[in-house]
Coordinates of C-alpha atoms in Angstrom, one line a residue:
Chain U
X1 CA -4.0 203.8 310.8
X2 CA -0.9 202.6 309.0
X3 CA 0.6 199.7 310.7
X4 CA 4.0 197.9 310.1
X5 CA 4.3 194.3 311.3
X6 CA 8.0 193.1 311.9
X7 CA 7.7 189.4 311.7
X8 CA 4.6 188.2 309.6
X9 CA 4.4 184.9 311.6
X10 CA 1.6 183.3 313.7
X11 CA 1.1 186.4 316.1
X12 CA 2.2 189.0 313.8
X13 CA 0.0 187.5 310.9
X14 CA -2.9 186.9 312.9
X15 CA -2.9 190.5 314.4
X16 CA -2.6 191.8 310.7
X17 CA -5.7 189.8 309.5
X18 CA -7.8 190.7 312.5
X19 CA -7.0 194.4 312.3
X20 CA -7.6 194.5 308.6
X21 CA -10.7 192.6 309.0
X22 CA -11.9 195.3 311.5
X23 CA -11.0 198.2 309.4
X24 CA -8.6 199.4 312.0
X25 CA -5.5 199.0 309.6
X26 CA -5.6 201.3 306.7
X27 CA -2.6 199.7 305.3
X28 CA -0.3 196.9 306.5
X29 CA 3.6 196.9 305.8
X30 CA 5.4 193.8 306.7
X31 CA 9.1 193.3 307.4
X32 CA 10.1 189.7 306.8
X33 CA 13.5 188.1 306.4
X34 CA 12.2 184.7 305.5
X35 CA 11.4 185.0 301.7
X36 CA 8.8 182.1 301.9
X37 CA 7.1 183.6 304.7
X38 CA 7.2 186.9 303.0
X39 CA 5.3 185.5 299.8
X40 CA 2.7 183.7 302.0
X41 CA 2.1 186.9 303.9
X42 CA 1.4 188.6 300.6
X43 CA -0.4 185.9 299.1
X44 CA -2.8 185.6 302.1
X45 CA -3.4 189.3 302.3
X46 CA -1.6 189.6 305.7
X47 CA 0.5 192.8 304.4
X48 CA 0.2 194.9 301.4
X49 CA 3.7 195.0 300.7
X50 CA 6.9 194.0 302.2
X51 CA 9.5 196.6 302.8
X52 CA 13.0 196.8 304.2
X53 CA 13.1 197.8 308.0
X54 CA 13.7 201.6 307.8
X55 CA 11.4 202.1 305.1
X56 CA 8.7 200.4 306.8
X57 CA 9.2 202.1 310.2
X58 CA 9.1 205.4 308.5
X59 CA 5.8 204.9 306.8
X60 CA 4.0 203.5 309.9
X61 CA 2.1 205.2 312.8
X62 CA 2.2 202.1 314.6
X63 CA 4.9 199.2 314.5
X64 CA 4.2 195.7 315.9
X65 CA 7.1 193.9 316.6
X66 CA 6.4 189.9 316.5
X67 CA 9.7 188.3 316.2
X68 CA 11.5 185.9 318.9
X69 CA 12.2 187.6 322.0
X70 CA 16.1 188.0 321.8
X71 CA 15.7 189.6 318.5
X72 CA 13.1 192.0 320.0
X73 CA 15.4 193.0 322.7
X74 CA 17.9 194.1 320.1
X75 CA 15.4 195.7 317.6
X76 CA 13.4 197.8 320.0
X77 CA 15.9 200.3 321.0
X78 CA 17.2 200.4 317.2
X79 CA 13.4 201.3 316.1
X80 CA 12.9 203.9 319.2
X81 CA 15.8 205.7 317.7
X82 CA 14.1 206.1 314.5
X83 CA 10.7 207.2 315.7
X84 CA 9.1 210.7 315.7
X85 CA 7.0 212.1 318.6
X86 CA 3.8 210.6 317.1
X87 CA 4.8 207.0 316.1
X88 CA 4.3 204.1 318.5
X89 CA 6.2 200.8 318.8
X90 CA 4.8 197.6 320.7
X91 CA 6.1 194.2 321.1
X92 CA 4.1 191.1 321.5
X93 CA 6.8 188.8 323.1
X94 CA 6.3 186.2 325.9
X95 CA 8.6 187.7 328.4
X96 CA 8.4 191.4 329.4
X97 CA 11.3 192.4 331.9
X98 CA 14.4 191.9 329.5
X99 CA 12.9 194.2 326.7
X100 CA 11.5 196.9 329.3
X101 CA 14.9 196.8 331.1
X102 CA 16.7 197.3 328.1
X103 CA 15.0 200.4 326.9
X104 CA 14.5 201.9 330.4
X105 CA 16.8 204.8 329.8
X106 CA 16.2 205.4 326.0
X107 CA 15.3 208.8 325.2
X108 CA 12.2 207.7 323.3
X109 CA 11.0 205.1 326.0
X110 CA 7.7 206.7 326.0
X111 CA 7.0 205.7 322.4
X112 CA 7.5 202.1 323.3
X113 CA 4.7 200.0 324.7
X114 CA 5.3 196.4 326.1
X115 CA 2.7 193.8 325.6
X116 CA 2.0 190.1 325.6
X117 CA -1.4 189.1 324.0
X118 CA -2.1 185.4 325.8
X119 CA -3.1 183.6 322.7
X120 CA -0.9 181.3 320.4
X121 CA -1.0 177.8 318.8
X122 CA 1.4 175.2 318.4
X123 CA 1.9 176.3 314.8
X124 CA 4.1 179.1 313.3
X125 CA 4.6 181.1 310.2
X126 CA 2.0 183.2 308.3
X127 CA 0.4 180.1 307.0
X128 CA -0.8 179.6 310.5
X129 CA -2.2 183.0 311.1
X130 CA -5.8 183.2 311.8
X131 CA -8.3 186.1 312.6
X132 CA -10.2 184.7 315.4
X133 CA -7.7 183.5 318.1
X134 CA -7.2 186.4 320.2
X135 CA -10.9 187.5 321.0
X136 CA -11.9 186.6 324.7
X137 CA -8.2 186.0 325.8
X138 CA -6.1 188.5 328.0
X139 CA -3.5 190.8 326.8
X140 CA -1.0 192.1 329.5
X141 CA 0.5 195.7 329.4
X142 CA 3.6 196.1 331.2
X143 CA 5.1 199.0 332.9
X144 CA 2.4 201.3 331.4
X145 CA 3.8 204.4 333.6
X146 CA 6.8 204.3 331.3
X147 CA 4.9 204.8 328.3
X148 CA 3.5 207.8 326.8
X149 CA -0.3 208.3 327.5
X150 CA -1.1 208.8 323.8
X151 CA 1.1 205.6 322.9
X152 CA -0.7 203.5 325.4
X153 CA -4.2 204.7 323.9
X154 CA -3.2 203.8 320.4
X155 CA -2.2 200.3 321.7
X156 CA -5.4 199.9 323.8
X157 CA -7.3 200.7 320.7
X158 CA -5.6 197.9 318.9
X159 CA -6.2 195.3 321.5
X160 CA -9.8 196.2 322.0
X161 CA -10.2 195.8 318.2
X162 CA -8.8 192.3 319.0
X163 CA -11.2 192.0 321.6
X164 CA -8.7 191.1 324.3
X165 CA -9.1 191.5 327.9
X166 CA -6.7 194.1 329.1
X167 CA -4.5 193.4 332.2
X168 CA -1.9 196.1 333.5
X169 CA 1.1 194.4 335.2
X170 CA 4.6 195.2 336.3
X171 CA 7.1 193.4 333.7
X172 CA 8.7 191.1 336.5
X173 CA 5.5 190.1 337.9
X174 CA 4.5 189.5 334.4
X175 CA 7.5 186.9 333.7
X176 CA 6.7 185.1 336.8
X177 CA 3.2 184.3 335.9
X178 CA 4.0 183.5 332.5
X179 CA 6.6 180.9 333.8
X180 CA 3.5 179.4 335.5
X181 CA 0.9 179.6 333.0
X182 CA 2.6 179.2 330.0
X183 CA 6.3 178.4 329.8
X184 CA 6.2 175.3 332.1
X185 CA 3.3 173.9 330.2
X186 CA 5.6 174.0 327.0
X187 CA 8.5 172.3 328.9
X188 CA 6.5 169.5 330.1
X189 CA 4.9 169.0 326.8
X190 CA 8.3 168.8 325.0
X191 CA 9.7 166.4 327.9
X192 CA 6.4 164.3 327.7
X193 CA 7.0 164.0 323.8
X194 CA 10.6 162.9 324.3
X195 CA 9.7 160.5 327.2
X196 CA 7.1 158.9 324.6
X197 CA 9.4 159.0 321.8
X198 CA 12.3 157.7 323.6
X199 CA 10.5 154.3 325.0
X200 CA 7.8 153.7 322.6
X201 CA 9.6 151.9 319.7
X202 CA 6.4 150.4 318.4
X203 CA 5.2 153.5 317.1
X204 CA 2.3 152.0 315.4
X205 CA 0.9 151.2 318.8
X206 CA 1.1 155.0 319.6
X207 CA -0.6 156.0 316.4
X208 CA -3.4 153.7 316.9
X209 CA -4.1 154.5 320.5
X210 CA -3.1 157.9 321.1
X211 CA -6.2 159.8 321.7
X212 CA -7.6 163.3 323.0
X213 CA -6.0 163.2 326.3
X214 CA -2.6 162.3 325.0
X215 CA -2.9 164.9 322.4
X216 CA -3.8 167.6 324.7
X217 CA -1.0 167.1 326.9
X218 CA 1.6 166.8 324.1
X219 CA 0.3 169.1 321.3
X220 CA 2.9 172.1 322.7
X221 CA 5.7 169.7 321.7
X222 CA 4.9 170.8 318.3
X223 CA 6.2 174.5 319.1
X224 CA 8.9 176.1 317.1
X225 CA 12.2 175.9 319.0
X226 CA 13.2 179.1 317.3
X227 CA 10.5 180.8 319.1
X228 CA 10.5 179.1 322.5
X229 CA 14.2 178.6 323.0
X230 CA 14.9 182.4 323.4
X231 CA 11.9 182.7 325.9
X232 CA 13.3 179.8 328.0
X233 CA 16.6 181.3 328.0
X234 CA 15.5 184.9 328.7
X235 CA 13.3 183.7 331.4
X236 CA 15.6 181.4 332.8
X237 CA 15.4 182.1 336.3
X238 CA 11.7 182.1 336.7
X239 CA 11.3 178.8 334.5
X240 CA 13.9 177.1 336.4
X241 CA 11.9 177.8 339.6
X242 CA 8.8 176.4 338.2
X243 CA 10.5 173.4 336.5
X244 CA 12.2 172.4 339.9
X245 CA 8.7 172.7 341.7
X246 CA 7.2 170.9 338.9
X247 CA 9.9 167.9 339.2
X248 CA 9.5 168.0 343.1
X249 CA 5.4 167.5 342.4
X250 CA 6.1 164.6 340.0
X251 CA 8.5 163.0 342.6
X252 CA 5.6 162.9 345.1
X253 CA 3.4 160.9 342.7
X254 CA 6.6 158.7 342.2
X255 CA 7.1 158.3 346.0
X256 CA 3.5 157.4 346.3
X257 CA 3.9 154.7 343.8
X258 CA 7.2 153.4 345.6
X259 CA 5.7 153.2 349.0
X260 CA 2.3 152.0 347.9
X261 CA 0.8 155.2 349.6
X262 CA -2.5 155.6 347.6
X263 CA -4.1 157.7 350.1
X264 CA -1.6 160.4 349.9
X265 CA -1.9 160.0 346.1
X266 CA -5.6 160.5 346.3
X267 CA -5.0 163.7 348.4
X268 CA -2.7 164.9 345.4
X269 CA -5.3 164.2 342.8
X270 CA -8.0 165.9 344.8
X271 CA -5.7 169.0 345.4
X272 CA -5.0 169.1 341.5
X273 CA -8.7 169.0 341.0
X274 CA -9.0 172.6 342.6
X275 CA -7.6 173.6 338.9
X276 CA -11.3 173.5 338.2
X277 CA -11.7 176.8 339.9
X278 CA -9.2 178.3 337.4
X279 CA -9.9 176.8 334.2
X280 CA -13.5 175.9 333.4
Chain N
X1 CA -30.1 143.7 321.3
X2 CA -30.8 143.9 325.0
X3 CA -28.0 145.7 326.9
X4 CA -27.1 146.2 330.5
X5 CA -24.8 148.9 331.6
X6 CA -23.0 148.6 334.7
X7 CA -22.0 152.1 335.8
X8 CA -23.9 154.8 333.8
X9 CA -21.0 157.4 333.8
X10 CA -19.1 159.0 331.3
X11 CA -18.2 155.9 329.3
X12 CA -21.0 153.6 330.0
X13 CA -23.4 156.4 329.7
X14 CA -22.0 157.6 326.4
X15 CA -22.1 154.1 325.0
X16 CA -25.7 153.7 325.8
X17 CA -26.6 157.0 324.0
X18 CA -24.6 156.0 321.0
X19 CA -25.9 152.4 320.8
X20 CA -29.4 153.8 321.4
X21 CA -29.2 156.6 318.7
X22 CA -28.1 153.9 316.3
X23 CA -30.6 151.6 317.2
X24 CA -28.4 148.7 318.2
X25 CA -30.0 148.6 321.6
X26 CA -33.5 147.5 321.9
X27 CA -33.5 148.2 325.5
X28 CA -30.8 149.4 328.1
X29 CA -31.0 148.4 331.7
X30 CA -28.7 150.3 334.0
X31 CA -27.1 149.3 337.4
X32 CA -26.2 152.4 339.3
X33 CA -25.3 152.4 343.1
X34 CA -25.2 156.1 343.1
X35 CA -28.8 157.4 343.4
X36 CA -28.1 160.9 341.8
X37 CA -26.4 159.1 339.0
X38 CA -29.3 156.8 338.5
X39 CA -31.7 159.6 338.3
X40 CA -29.8 161.6 335.9
X41 CA -29.5 158.3 333.6
X42 CA -33.1 157.9 333.6
X43 CA -33.8 161.5 333.0
X44 CA -31.1 161.8 330.1
X45 CA -32.7 158.6 328.5
X46 CA -29.5 156.9 328.9
X47 CA -31.1 153.8 330.4
X48 CA -34.9 152.7 330.3
X49 CA -34.6 151.5 334.0
X50 CA -32.5 150.9 336.9
X51 CA -32.5 147.3 338.2
X52 CA -30.3 145.5 341.0
X53 CA -27.3 143.6 339.5
X54 CA -28.5 140.0 339.1
X55 CA -31.9 140.9 337.5
X56 CA -30.2 143.3 335.2
X57 CA -27.6 140.4 334.2
X58 CA -30.3 137.9 333.7
X59 CA -32.3 140.1 331.4
X60 CA -29.4 141.0 329.2
X61 CA -27.7 139.6 326.0
X62 CA -24.9 141.9 326.5
X63 CA -23.5 143.4 329.9
X64 CA -21.2 146.2 329.5
X65 CA -19.1 146.9 332.9
X66 CA -17.9 150.4 333.0
X67 CA -17.0 151.3 336.6
X68 CA -13.5 151.7 338.1
X69 CA -11.0 149.0 337.3
X70 CA -10.6 147.7 340.8
X71 CA -14.2 147.1 341.0
X72 CA -14.3 145.8 337.6
X73 CA -11.7 143.1 338.6
X74 CA -13.9 141.8 341.4
X75 CA -17.4 142.0 339.3
X76 CA -16.2 140.3 335.9
X77 CA -15.8 136.8 337.5
X78 CA -19.2 137.1 339.6
X79 CA -21.0 138.1 336.5
X80 CA -19.3 135.2 334.5
X81 CA -20.8 132.7 337.0
X82 CA -24.4 134.0 336.3
X83 CA -24.1 133.8 332.5
X84 CA -25.6 131.2 330.2
X85 CA -23.7 130.3 327.0
X86 CA -25.4 133.1 324.9
X87 CA -24.7 136.1 326.9
X88 CA -21.5 138.1 326.7
X89 CA -19.8 140.5 329.3
X90 CA -17.3 142.9 328.2
X91 CA -15.6 145.5 330.3
X92 CA -14.2 149.0 329.1
X93 CA -11.4 149.6 331.8
X94 CA -8.3 151.4 331.2
X95 CA -6.0 148.4 332.1
X96 CA -6.5 145.0 330.7
X97 CA -3.8 142.6 332.3
X98 CA -5.6 142.5 335.8
X99 CA -8.9 141.7 334.5
X100 CA -7.7 139.2 332.0
X101 CA -5.7 137.3 334.4
X102 CA -8.3 137.1 337.1
X103 CA -10.7 135.2 334.8
X104 CA -8.0 133.4 332.8
X105 CA -9.1 130.0 334.4
X106 CA -12.9 130.8 334.8
X107 CA -14.9 128.0 333.4
X108 CA -17.1 130.7 331.5
X109 CA -13.8 132.8 330.3
X110 CA -15.0 132.6 326.7
X111 CA -18.0 134.7 327.6
X112 CA -15.8 137.8 328.4
X113 CA -14.3 140.3 326.0
X114 CA -11.8 142.7 327.3
X115 CA -11.9 146.1 325.8
X116 CA -10.7 149.5 326.1
X117 CA -12.2 152.1 323.8
X118 CA -9.5 155.2 323.6
X119 CA -11.9 158.1 324.3
X120 CA -12.8 160.1 327.4
X121 CA -12.8 163.5 328.9
X122 CA -11.8 164.9 332.3
X123 CA -15.5 164.7 333.3
X124 CA -17.5 162.1 334.9
X125 CA -21.1 160.8 335.7
X126 CA -24.0 160.5 333.4
X127 CA -24.3 164.3 333.0
X128 CA -21.2 164.2 330.9
X129 CA -22.1 161.2 328.7
X130 CA -22.3 162.3 325.1
X131 CA -23.0 160.3 321.9
X132 CA -20.5 161.8 319.5
X133 CA -17.2 160.9 321.5
X134 CA -16.0 157.5 320.3
X135 CA -16.3 157.8 316.5
X136 CA -12.8 157.8 314.8
X137 CA -10.9 156.7 318.0
X138 CA -9.4 153.3 318.7
X139 CA -10.7 150.6 320.9
X140 CA -8.3 147.8 321.8
X141 CA -9.4 144.4 322.3
X142 CA -7.2 142.0 324.3
X143 CA -6.5 138.5 324.5
X144 CA -9.2 137.9 321.7
X145 CA -8.2 134.3 321.7
X146 CA -9.5 133.6 325.1
X147 CA -12.9 134.8 324.3
X148 CA -15.6 132.8 322.3
X149 CA -15.8 133.8 318.6
X150 CA -19.4 134.6 318.9
X151 CA -18.7 136.7 322.0
X152 CA -16.1 138.9 320.0
X153 CA -18.4 139.1 317.1
X154 CA -21.1 140.8 319.3
X155 CA -18.6 143.2 320.7
X156 CA -17.1 143.9 317.4
X157 CA -20.6 145.0 316.3
X158 CA -21.0 147.4 319.2
X159 CA -17.8 148.9 318.4
X160 CA -18.4 149.1 314.7
X161 CA -21.8 150.9 315.7
X162 CA -19.5 153.3 317.7
X163 CA -17.5 153.7 314.7
X164 CA -14.2 153.0 316.5
X165 CA -11.0 151.8 314.9
X166 CA -10.6 148.1 316.1
X167 CA -7.1 147.2 317.3
X168 CA -6.4 143.7 318.7
X169 CA -3.6 143.4 321.5
X170 CA -2.0 141.5 324.1
X171 CA -3.2 142.6 327.5
X172 CA 0.4 143.2 328.8
X173 CA 1.3 145.2 325.8
X174 CA -1.7 147.0 326.1
X175 CA -1.1 148.3 329.6
X176 CA 2.3 149.3 328.7
X177 CA 1.2 151.5 325.7
X178 CA -1.7 152.8 327.9
X179 CA 0.8 154.0 330.5
X180 CA 2.7 156.0 327.7
X181 CA -0.2 157.2 325.7
X182 CA -2.9 157.9 328.4
X183 CA -1.9 157.3 332.1
X184 CA 1.3 159.4 332.2
X185 CA -0.5 162.2 330.5
X186 CA -2.9 162.2 333.6
X187 CA 0.0 162.2 336.0
X188 CA 1.5 165.1 334.6
X189 CA -1.4 166.9 334.4
X190 CA -2.2 166.6 338.0
X191 CA 1.4 167.3 339.0
X192 CA 1.3 170.6 336.8
X193 CA -1.9 171.6 338.4
X194 CA -0.4 171.1 341.9
X195 CA 2.7 173.1 340.8
X196 CA 0.7 176.0 339.8
X197 CA -1.5 175.9 342.7
X198 CA 1.3 175.5 345.2
X199 CA 3.3 178.5 343.8
X200 CA 0.8 180.9 342.5
X201 CA -1.2 182.5 345.4
X202 CA -2.1 185.4 343.4
X203 CA -5.0 183.4 341.7
X204 CA -6.3 186.3 339.9
X205 CA -3.2 186.6 337.7
X206 CA -3.7 182.9 336.6
X207 CA -7.3 183.4 336.0
X208 CA -6.7 186.3 333.8
X209 CA -3.5 185.0 332.0
X210 CA -4.2 181.3 331.6
X211 CA -5.0 180.6 327.9
X212 CA -5.1 177.8 325.6
X213 CA -1.8 176.2 326.1
X214 CA -2.1 176.2 329.9
X215 CA -5.7 174.7 329.7
X216 CA -4.6 172.1 327.1
X217 CA -1.8 170.7 329.6
X218 CA -3.8 170.9 332.7
X219 CA -7.5 170.0 331.8
X220 CA -6.8 166.2 332.7
X221 CA -6.0 167.4 336.3
X222 CA -9.9 167.8 336.5
X223 CA -10.4 164.2 336.0
X224 CA -11.9 162.1 338.9
X225 CA -9.8 160.3 341.4
X226 CA -12.1 157.7 342.0
X227 CA -11.5 156.4 338.4
X228 CA -8.0 157.3 338.1
X229 CA -6.4 156.1 341.5
X230 CA -7.3 152.5 340.6
X231 CA -6.0 152.7 337.3
X232 CA -2.7 154.0 338.3
X233 CA -2.6 151.6 341.3
X234 CA -3.4 148.6 339.0
X235 CA -0.8 149.6 336.5
X236 CA 1.7 150.8 339.0
X237 CA 4.8 148.9 337.3
X238 CA 4.2 150.3 333.9
X239 CA 3.1 153.9 335.2
X240 CA 6.3 154.1 337.6
X241 CA 8.5 153.2 334.7
X242 CA 7.2 156.1 332.5
X243 CA 7.1 158.4 335.4
X244 CA 10.7 157.8 336.1
X245 CA 11.6 158.3 332.4
X246 CA 9.5 161.4 332.3
X247 CA 11.3 162.9 335.4
X248 CA 14.5 161.9 333.7
X249 CA 13.5 164.0 330.5
X250 CA 12.5 166.9 332.5
X251 CA 15.7 166.8 334.6
X252 CA 17.5 167.1 331.1
X253 CA 15.9 170.6 330.6
X254 CA 16.8 171.5 334.0
X255 CA 20.2 170.6 333.5
X256 CA 20.4 172.5 330.3
X257 CA 19.3 175.7 332.3
X258 CA 21.7 175.1 334.9
X259 CA 24.6 174.8 332.5
X260 CA 23.3 177.4 330.3
X261 CA 23.7 174.6 327.6
X262 CA 21.0 176.0 325.0
X263 CA 22.4 174.1 322.3
X264 CA 21.4 170.9 323.8
X265 CA 18.1 172.4 324.8
X266 CA 17.5 173.0 321.3
X267 CA 18.2 169.4 320.3
X268 CA 15.9 168.4 323.0
X269 CA 13.1 170.5 321.6
X270 CA 13.7 169.7 318.0
X271 CA 13.4 165.9 319.0
X272 CA 10.1 166.5 320.8
X273 CA 8.8 168.1 317.6
X274 CA 9.1 164.8 316.0
X275 CA 5.7 164.1 317.8
X276 CA 4.3 165.6 314.8
X277 CA 4.4 162.3 313.2
X278 CA 2.3 160.7 315.5
X279 CA -0.3 163.5 316.3
X280 CA -1.6 165.7 313.4

């Protein structure tokens, strides 16, 4: 299978490394606008060569788009127009409704498969790519009925090779769930980092005292704004709903402190403990 | 060294395991009110025997109190009154001002050393105890000048054996920093879990989609209310300050969404990225 990866960063680069390690990719072409990333992608063996977009698309059986969601939205229709009836294009973005909407009446819609592999780290770029991240995590494939069967089959083969658990979902439902299980975690983490950076002037004390719990809740604050700002913006309605709910939940804790109502605070904490059912 | 551990849970149990593994503890006596925990502590070799409080205190060179902070506050003065001039008592609680205040004029104040090892997990009880958690993390020793020099020396020996980085700090300053680098992380995590549990009725979708980022920000929501409620309550003023600041920071994100001000949202995210300086 000849694969073209548009965007050789964390996700695209990791896919390339894993697909190559599993011999699914006979050759991998990269499209990369950042020259430093292009050099790293070659150096790390993520791609065999870097080509201009149209060349790279023409030479591939499968095109994987792994760039920020706002650019993805623009690029998918352009690429679809270049494809023959055997080629497949898939994206890996964190939102699915915008991209599905924009291609819904494209004459080549069937050649596109909308996917979201639920894995990432707070790091970005091809230097952060790794081959063991995807295995065991879920990938959501959206609006499957709008993709050609053979195109879905190719994409399933890729995700099976990545050892991901395949979940089918409507794009709108996906975006709501993604707001809850991914996007809000990033917002709270950014906000928590700012809380600490704002008030803690004695940085040495944080340096010394910060341990696992703190690191766990703020590590996502290291995430790249170039990737996350377009996600938040595109999924604005859902993220805003969840953010409002989250602020309301924090205010319940505040109110408990203000009223010295520790019985209710205990109820809040015991309810939160139920998350054990969801994460082991 | 004969050590008595009061409370054989995550912290006390982990200390016992580590001190025994490093041969600093010749024998370890446990004091444990929960019969199931007592049985587990014996079974796992955390303690040699479980004894009543007064017996256990009388037989020890060092007494380590690792129970919730509200109980610690009551117990330290009682234990001090039982000690001879060679024995040492230390606590390991998440707040330091309350306990230091309460013993400040105790005739045996010098025999007490106030400490806070900055390590833990979201799990509790002796079953969760492990011997490799403390190494490399910081321990804060508070109001050192109020403890006898020989008592501090014994406690330093213990934390050196646990391979912790020793930091000296005023108890009041400690509690402010702890609110920022530990307590607020737990509040946000409890609140985030409630946010998701409240709105996500389709739990199967969370199960399937939740990945590393989500788990990282909510794992502290599994923490034990019996331990954390007293910490929040005792450090109320500081935690409330930080919580107010955190809500204000989240509202900045909300305002950006409401006003479609993504330039300012980018500034917020880029500022949050500075946390890289603090956590690697």
